[in-house]
Amino acid sequence: MVARTGEADRRPVVLGRIGAPHGVQGWVKVHSFTDPPQGIANYPVWEVVRGTEVRRMTVLESKRAGSAVAVRLEGLETREAAQALTGAEVRVDRAELPEPEAGTYYWHDLIGLAASNREGQPLGRIDDIVEYPAHPVLVLAGERERLVPLVPERLVAVDLEQGRVTLDWHPDD
């Protein structure tokens, strides 16, 4: 298990995005990035960010709403107030997330790590992780962009303390 403390724990992690209002009493639909989607409501206080506005909001209730989660937040009483948050990011501090099981990692923790192959040849830095239907893909930025499937056969080792990952990938691919 990887223990992270200090400044790294205070990094905001995006857990979802607020969608359209749900009903007329201030509920909002949230497109959750957590697994399972309803897990986003397990975090009692959210940092809601829309543009330059940042608000701390308390989750009062939640329920499933199709593929989204409907949430009632403290201070939202009307459909218009809910509409004003459409598109806002839902964030929490990294320290609020449970530690992942051994051998598993939060994508957020992989962003920015240096990537090399088994032979130690640099491949770039992890700039993003994109979810595709078949599997997620690491986007490596370096002398050129590389797209590497984020699957167990390709991800050889992760060393968060040293800030690097080892991939089974040829630099010409």
PDB file of C-alpha atoms in Angstrom:
ATOM      1  CA  MET A   1       0.000   0.000   0.000  1.00  0.00           C
ATOM      2  CA  VAL A   2       1.228   3.482  -0.796  1.00  0.00           C
ATOM      3  CA  ALA A   3       0.960   6.045   1.958  1.00  0.00           C
ATOM      4  CA  ARG A   4       0.991   9.653   0.852  1.00  0.00           C
ATOM      5  CA  THR A   5       1.149  12.463   3.319  1.00  0.00           C
ATOM      6  CA  GLY A   6       1.700  16.177   3.410  1.00  0.00           C
ATOM      7  CA  GLU A   7       1.075  18.555   0.531  1.00  0.00           C
ATOM      8  CA  ALA A   8       0.209  15.767  -1.904  1.00  0.00           C
ATOM      9  CA  ASP A   9      -2.822  14.893   0.241  1.00  0.00           C
ATOM     10  CA  ARG A  10      -4.251  18.391  -0.195  1.00  0.00           C
ATOM     11  CA  ARG A  11      -4.408  18.112  -3.963  1.00  0.00           C
ATOM     12  CA  PRO A  12      -7.963  18.430  -5.229  1.00  0.00           C
ATOM     13  CA  VAL A  13      -9.267  15.333  -7.015  1.00  0.00           C
ATOM     14  CA  VAL A  14     -12.196  15.663  -9.417  1.00  0.00           C
ATOM     15  CA  LEU A  15     -14.845  13.074  -8.530  1.00  0.00           C
ATOM     16  CA  GLY A  16     -17.583  14.205 -10.885  1.00  0.00           C
ATOM     17  CA  ARG A  17     -19.381  16.960 -12.716  1.00  0.00           C
ATOM     18  CA  ILE A  18     -22.726  18.549 -11.934  1.00  0.00           C
ATOM     19  CA  GLY A  19     -25.265  18.213 -14.709  1.00  0.00           C
ATOM     20  CA  ALA A  20     -28.810  19.462 -15.094  1.00  0.00           C
ATOM     21  CA  PRO A  21     -31.184  20.192 -12.255  1.00  0.00           C
ATOM     22  CA  HIS A  22     -33.241  17.229 -11.052  1.00  0.00           C
ATOM     23  CA  GLY A  23     -36.758  18.397 -10.248  1.00  0.00           C
ATOM     24  CA  VAL A  24     -37.748  21.799  -8.913  1.00  0.00           C
ATOM     25  CA  GLN A  25     -36.460  21.687  -5.308  1.00  0.00           C
ATOM     26  CA  GLY A  26     -32.759  22.287  -5.881  1.00  0.00           C
ATOM     27  CA  TRP A  27     -31.552  18.733  -6.561  1.00  0.00           C
ATOM     28  CA  VAL A  28     -28.812  18.308  -9.177  1.00  0.00           C
ATOM     29  CA  LYS A  29     -27.787  15.368 -11.327  1.00  0.00           C
ATOM     30  CA  VAL A  30     -24.134  14.481 -10.886  1.00  0.00           C
ATOM     31  CA  HIS A  31     -22.081  12.530 -13.413  1.00  0.00           C
ATOM     32  CA  SER A  32     -19.874  10.595 -11.035  1.00  0.00           C
ATOM     33  CA  PHE A  33     -16.365   9.376 -11.858  1.00  0.00           C
ATOM     34  CA  THR A  34     -16.334   7.088  -8.815  1.00  0.00           C
ATOM     35  CA  ASP A  35     -16.830   3.334  -8.894  1.00  0.00           C
ATOM     36  CA  PRO A  36     -19.621   2.697  -8.067  1.00  0.00           C
ATOM     37  CA  PRO A  37     -21.157   5.996  -9.207  1.00  0.00           C
ATOM     38  CA  GLN A  38     -23.167   6.410  -5.972  1.00  0.00           C
ATOM     39  CA  GLY A  39     -19.855   6.464  -4.074  1.00  0.00           C
ATOM     40  CA  ILE A  40     -19.536  10.177  -4.773  1.00  0.00           C
ATOM     41  CA  ALA A  41     -22.243  10.824  -2.164  1.00  0.00           C
ATOM     42  CA  ASN A  42     -20.061   9.152   0.493  1.00  0.00           C
ATOM     43  CA  TYR A  43     -17.975  12.327   0.636  1.00  0.00           C
ATOM     44  CA  PRO A  44     -20.013  14.639   2.884  1.00  0.00           C
ATOM     45  CA  VAL A  45     -18.426  17.955   1.841  1.00  0.00           C
ATOM     46  CA  TRP A  46     -17.633  18.840  -1.749  1.00  0.00           C
ATOM     47  CA  GLU A  47     -15.598  21.615  -3.247  1.00  0.00           C
ATOM     48  CA  VAL A  48     -17.806  22.746  -6.132  1.00  0.00           C
ATOM     49  CA  VAL A  49     -15.889  24.682  -8.779  1.00  0.00           C
ATOM     50  CA  ARG A  50     -17.491  26.584 -11.649  1.00  0.00           C
ATOM     51  CA  GLY A  51     -15.226  28.996 -13.458  1.00  0.00           C
ATOM     52  CA  THR A  52     -13.371  30.977 -10.804  1.00  0.00           C
ATOM     53  CA  GLU A  53     -16.041  30.386  -8.153  1.00  0.00           C
ATOM     54  CA  VAL A  54     -15.230  27.754  -5.499  1.00  0.00           C
ATOM     55  CA  ARG A  55     -17.864  26.767  -2.926  1.00  0.00           C
ATOM     56  CA  ARG A  56     -17.763  24.164  -0.154  1.00  0.00           C
ATOM     57  CA  MET A  57     -21.105  22.382  -0.123  1.00  0.00           C
ATOM     58  CA  THR A  58     -22.517  19.688   2.150  1.00  0.00           C
ATOM     59  CA  VAL A  59     -24.321  16.661   0.696  1.00  0.00           C
ATOM     60  CA  LEU A  60     -27.713  16.282   2.395  1.00  0.00           C
ATOM     61  CA  GLU A  61     -29.271  13.425   0.374  1.00  0.00           C
ATOM     62  CA  SER A  62     -28.620  11.359  -2.710  1.00  0.00           C
ATOM     63  CA  LYS A  63     -30.394   8.822  -4.933  1.00  0.00           C
ATOM     64  CA  ARG A  64     -29.900   7.117  -8.286  1.00  0.00           C
ATOM     65  CA  ALA A  65     -31.211   8.997 -11.330  1.00  0.00           C
ATOM     66  CA  GLY A  66     -30.647   6.835 -14.409  1.00  0.00           C
ATOM     67  CA  SER A  67     -26.917   6.678 -15.127  1.00  0.00           C
ATOM     68  CA  ALA A  68     -26.323   9.687 -12.878  1.00  0.00           C
ATOM     69  CA  VAL A  69     -26.739  10.341  -9.173  1.00  0.00           C
ATOM     70  CA  ALA A  70     -29.208  12.957  -7.961  1.00  0.00           C
ATOM     71  CA  VAL A  71     -27.954  14.975  -4.992  1.00  0.00           C
ATOM     72  CA  ARG A  72     -29.461  17.570  -2.706  1.00  0.00           C
ATOM     73  CA  LEU A  73     -26.820  20.037  -1.521  1.00  0.00           C
ATOM     74  CA  GLU A  74     -27.096  22.417   1.410  1.00  0.00           C
ATOM     75  CA  GLY A  75     -28.015  25.901   0.232  1.00  0.00           C
ATOM     76  CA  LEU A  76     -29.686  24.816  -3.019  1.00  0.00           C
ATOM     77  CA  GLU A  77     -33.429  25.241  -2.669  1.00  0.00           C
ATOM     78  CA  THR A  78     -34.639  26.039  -6.198  1.00  0.00           C
ATOM     79  CA  ARG A  79     -34.277  24.759  -9.721  1.00  0.00           C
ATOM     80  CA  GLU A  80     -32.652  28.070 -10.681  1.00  0.00           C
ATOM     81  CA  ALA A  81     -29.996  27.708  -7.979  1.00  0.00           C
ATOM     82  CA  ALA A  82     -29.317  24.162  -9.174  1.00  0.00           C
ATOM     83  CA  GLN A  83     -29.141  25.336 -12.805  1.00  0.00           C
ATOM     84  CA  ALA A  84     -26.429  27.831 -11.849  1.00  0.00           C
ATOM     85  CA  LEU A  85     -24.125  24.911 -10.936  1.00  0.00           C
ATOM     86  CA  THR A  86     -24.511  23.048 -14.242  1.00  0.00           C
ATOM     87  CA  GLY A  87     -21.052  22.080 -15.491  1.00  0.00           C
ATOM     88  CA  ALA A  88     -19.322  22.592 -12.127  1.00  0.00           C
ATOM     89  CA  GLU A  89     -16.628  20.148 -11.039  1.00  0.00           C
ATOM     90  CA  VAL A  90     -17.048  18.199  -7.811  1.00  0.00           C
ATOM     91  CA  ARG A  91     -13.730  17.904  -5.969  1.00  0.00           C
ATOM     92  CA  VAL A  92     -12.397  16.587  -2.675  1.00  0.00           C
ATOM     93  CA  ASP A  93      -8.901  16.657  -1.185  1.00  0.00           C
ATOM     94  CA  ARG A  94      -6.758  13.624  -2.024  1.00  0.00           C
ATOM     95  CA  ALA A  95      -6.464  12.905   1.720  1.00  0.00           C
ATOM     96  CA  GLU A  96     -10.205  12.145   1.863  1.00  0.00           C
ATOM     97  CA  LEU A  97      -9.902   9.206  -0.528  1.00  0.00           C
ATOM     98  CA  PRO A  98      -9.350   5.781   1.002  1.00  0.00           C
ATOM     99  CA  GLU A  99      -5.961   4.252   0.330  1.00  0.00           C
ATOM    100  CA  PRO A 100      -6.143   1.987  -2.712  1.00  0.00           C
ATOM    101  CA  GLU A 101      -5.572  -1.725  -2.341  1.00  0.00           C
ATOM    102  CA  ALA A 102      -2.040  -3.012  -2.930  1.00  0.00           C
ATOM    103  CA  GLY A 103      -1.258  -2.993  -6.640  1.00  0.00           C
ATOM    104  CA  THR A 104      -4.036  -0.549  -7.516  1.00  0.00           C
ATOM    105  CA  TYR A 105      -3.693   3.192  -8.032  1.00  0.00           C
ATOM    106  CA  TYR A 106      -5.837   6.238  -8.431  1.00  0.00           C
ATOM    107  CA  TRP A 107      -5.469   7.646 -11.915  1.00  0.00           C
ATOM    108  CA  HIS A 108      -5.002  11.056 -10.341  1.00  0.00           C
ATOM    109  CA  ASP A 109      -1.830   9.802  -8.634  1.00  0.00           C
ATOM    110  CA  LEU A 110      -0.343   8.631 -11.948  1.00  0.00           C
ATOM    111  CA  ILE A 111      -0.643  11.990 -13.729  1.00  0.00           C
ATOM    112  CA  GLY A 112       2.769  13.648 -13.943  1.00  0.00           C
ATOM    113  CA  LEU A 113       4.834  10.502 -13.344  1.00  0.00           C
ATOM    114  CA  ALA A 114       7.827   9.811 -15.592  1.00  0.00           C
ATOM    115  CA  ALA A 115       7.361   6.749 -17.791  1.00  0.00           C
ATOM    116  CA  SER A 116      10.090   4.474 -19.092  1.00  0.00           C
ATOM    117  CA  ASN A 117      10.123   1.012 -20.612  1.00  0.00           C
ATOM    118  CA  ARG A 118      11.632  -2.182 -19.166  1.00  0.00           C
ATOM    119  CA  GLU A 119      15.015  -1.239 -20.635  1.00  0.00           C
ATOM    120  CA  GLY A 120      14.943   2.131 -18.881  1.00  0.00           C
ATOM    121  CA  GLN A 121      14.367   4.168 -22.050  1.00  0.00           C
ATOM    122  CA  PRO A 122      12.310   7.296 -21.275  1.00  0.00           C
ATOM    123  CA  LEU A 123       8.881   7.427 -22.905  1.00  0.00           C
ATOM    124  CA  GLY A 124       7.644  10.754 -21.500  1.00  0.00           C
ATOM    125  CA  ARG A 125       5.433  11.893 -18.631  1.00  0.00           C
ATOM    126  CA  ILE A 126       1.873  10.794 -18.025  1.00  0.00           C
ATOM    127  CA  ASP A 127      -0.075  13.839 -19.151  1.00  0.00           C
ATOM    128  CA  ASP A 128      -3.580  12.362 -19.059  1.00  0.00           C
ATOM    129  CA  ILE A 129      -5.559   9.143 -18.871  1.00  0.00           C
ATOM    130  CA  VAL A 130      -8.400   8.798 -21.342  1.00  0.00           C
ATOM    131  CA  GLU A 131     -11.218   6.291 -20.926  1.00  0.00           C
ATOM    132  CA  TYR A 132     -12.023   4.403 -24.123  1.00  0.00           C
ATOM    133  CA  PRO A 133     -14.659   1.662 -24.457  1.00  0.00           C
ATOM    134  CA  ALA A 134     -12.085  -1.163 -24.527  1.00  0.00           C
ATOM    135  CA  HIS A 135      -9.781   0.159 -21.775  1.00  0.00           C
ATOM    136  CA  PRO A 136      -8.192   3.362 -20.480  1.00  0.00           C
ATOM    137  CA  VAL A 137      -5.164   4.784 -22.276  1.00  0.00           C
ATOM    138  CA  LEU A 138      -2.158   6.632 -20.847  1.00  0.00           C
ATOM    139  CA  VAL A 139      -1.296   9.794 -22.777  1.00  0.00           C
ATOM    140  CA  LEU A 140       2.469  10.278 -22.547  1.00  0.00           C
ATOM    141  CA  ALA A 141       3.943  13.693 -23.373  1.00  0.00           C
ATOM    142  CA  GLY A 142       7.598  13.874 -24.353  1.00  0.00           C
ATOM    143  CA  GLU A 143       9.542  14.331 -27.556  1.00  0.00           C
ATOM    144  CA  ARG A 144       6.307  13.059 -29.096  1.00  0.00           C
ATOM    145  CA  GLU A 145       2.929  11.998 -27.787  1.00  0.00           C
ATOM    146  CA  ARG A 146       2.449   8.294 -27.086  1.00  0.00           C
ATOM    147  CA  LEU A 147      -0.772   6.450 -26.315  1.00  0.00           C
ATOM    148  CA  VAL A 148      -0.254   3.342 -24.191  1.00  0.00           C
ATOM    149  CA  PRO A 149      -3.085   1.026 -23.142  1.00  0.00           C
ATOM    150  CA  LEU A 150      -3.514   1.078 -19.367  1.00  0.00           C
ATOM    151  CA  VAL A 151      -3.830  -2.692 -18.989  1.00  0.00           C
ATOM    152  CA  PRO A 152      -1.991  -5.069 -16.634  1.00  0.00           C
ATOM    153  CA  GLU A 153       0.188  -6.466 -19.436  1.00  0.00           C
ATOM    154  CA  ARG A 154       1.589  -2.983 -20.177  1.00  0.00           C
ATOM    155  CA  LEU A 155       1.856  -1.521 -16.658  1.00  0.00           C
ATOM    156  CA  VAL A 156       4.909  -3.296 -15.217  1.00  0.00           C
ATOM    157  CA  ALA A 157       5.623  -1.222 -12.096  1.00  0.00           C
ATOM    158  CA  VAL A 158       4.526   1.949 -10.341  1.00  0.00           C
ATOM    159  CA  ASP A 159       6.785   3.787  -7.898  1.00  0.00           C
ATOM    160  CA  LEU A 160       4.857   6.750  -6.536  1.00  0.00           C
ATOM    161  CA  GLU A 161       7.646   7.707  -4.137  1.00  0.00           C
ATOM    162  CA  GLN A 162      10.161   7.973  -6.990  1.00  0.00           C
ATOM    163  CA  GLY A 163       7.577   9.475  -9.353  1.00  0.00           C
ATOM    164  CA  ARG A 164       7.875   6.900 -12.136  1.00  0.00           C
ATOM    165  CA  VAL A 165       6.174   4.035 -13.898  1.00  0.00           C
ATOM    166  CA  THR A 166       7.674   1.215 -15.931  1.00  0.00           C
ATOM    167  CA  LEU A 167       5.783   0.113 -19.024  1.00  0.00           C
ATOM    168  CA  ASP A 168       6.117  -2.810 -21.398  1.00  0.00           C
ATOM    169  CA  TRP A 169       6.284  -0.557 -24.454  1.00  0.00           C
ATOM    170  CA  HIS A 170       8.773   0.005 -27.252  1.00  0.00           C
ATOM    171  CA  PRO A 171       9.785   3.662 -27.740  1.00  0.00           C
ATOM    172  CA  ASP A 172       9.024   3.434 -31.473  1.00  0.00           C
ATOM    173  CA  ASP A 173       5.423   2.361 -30.870  1.00  0.00           C
TER     174      ASP A 173
END
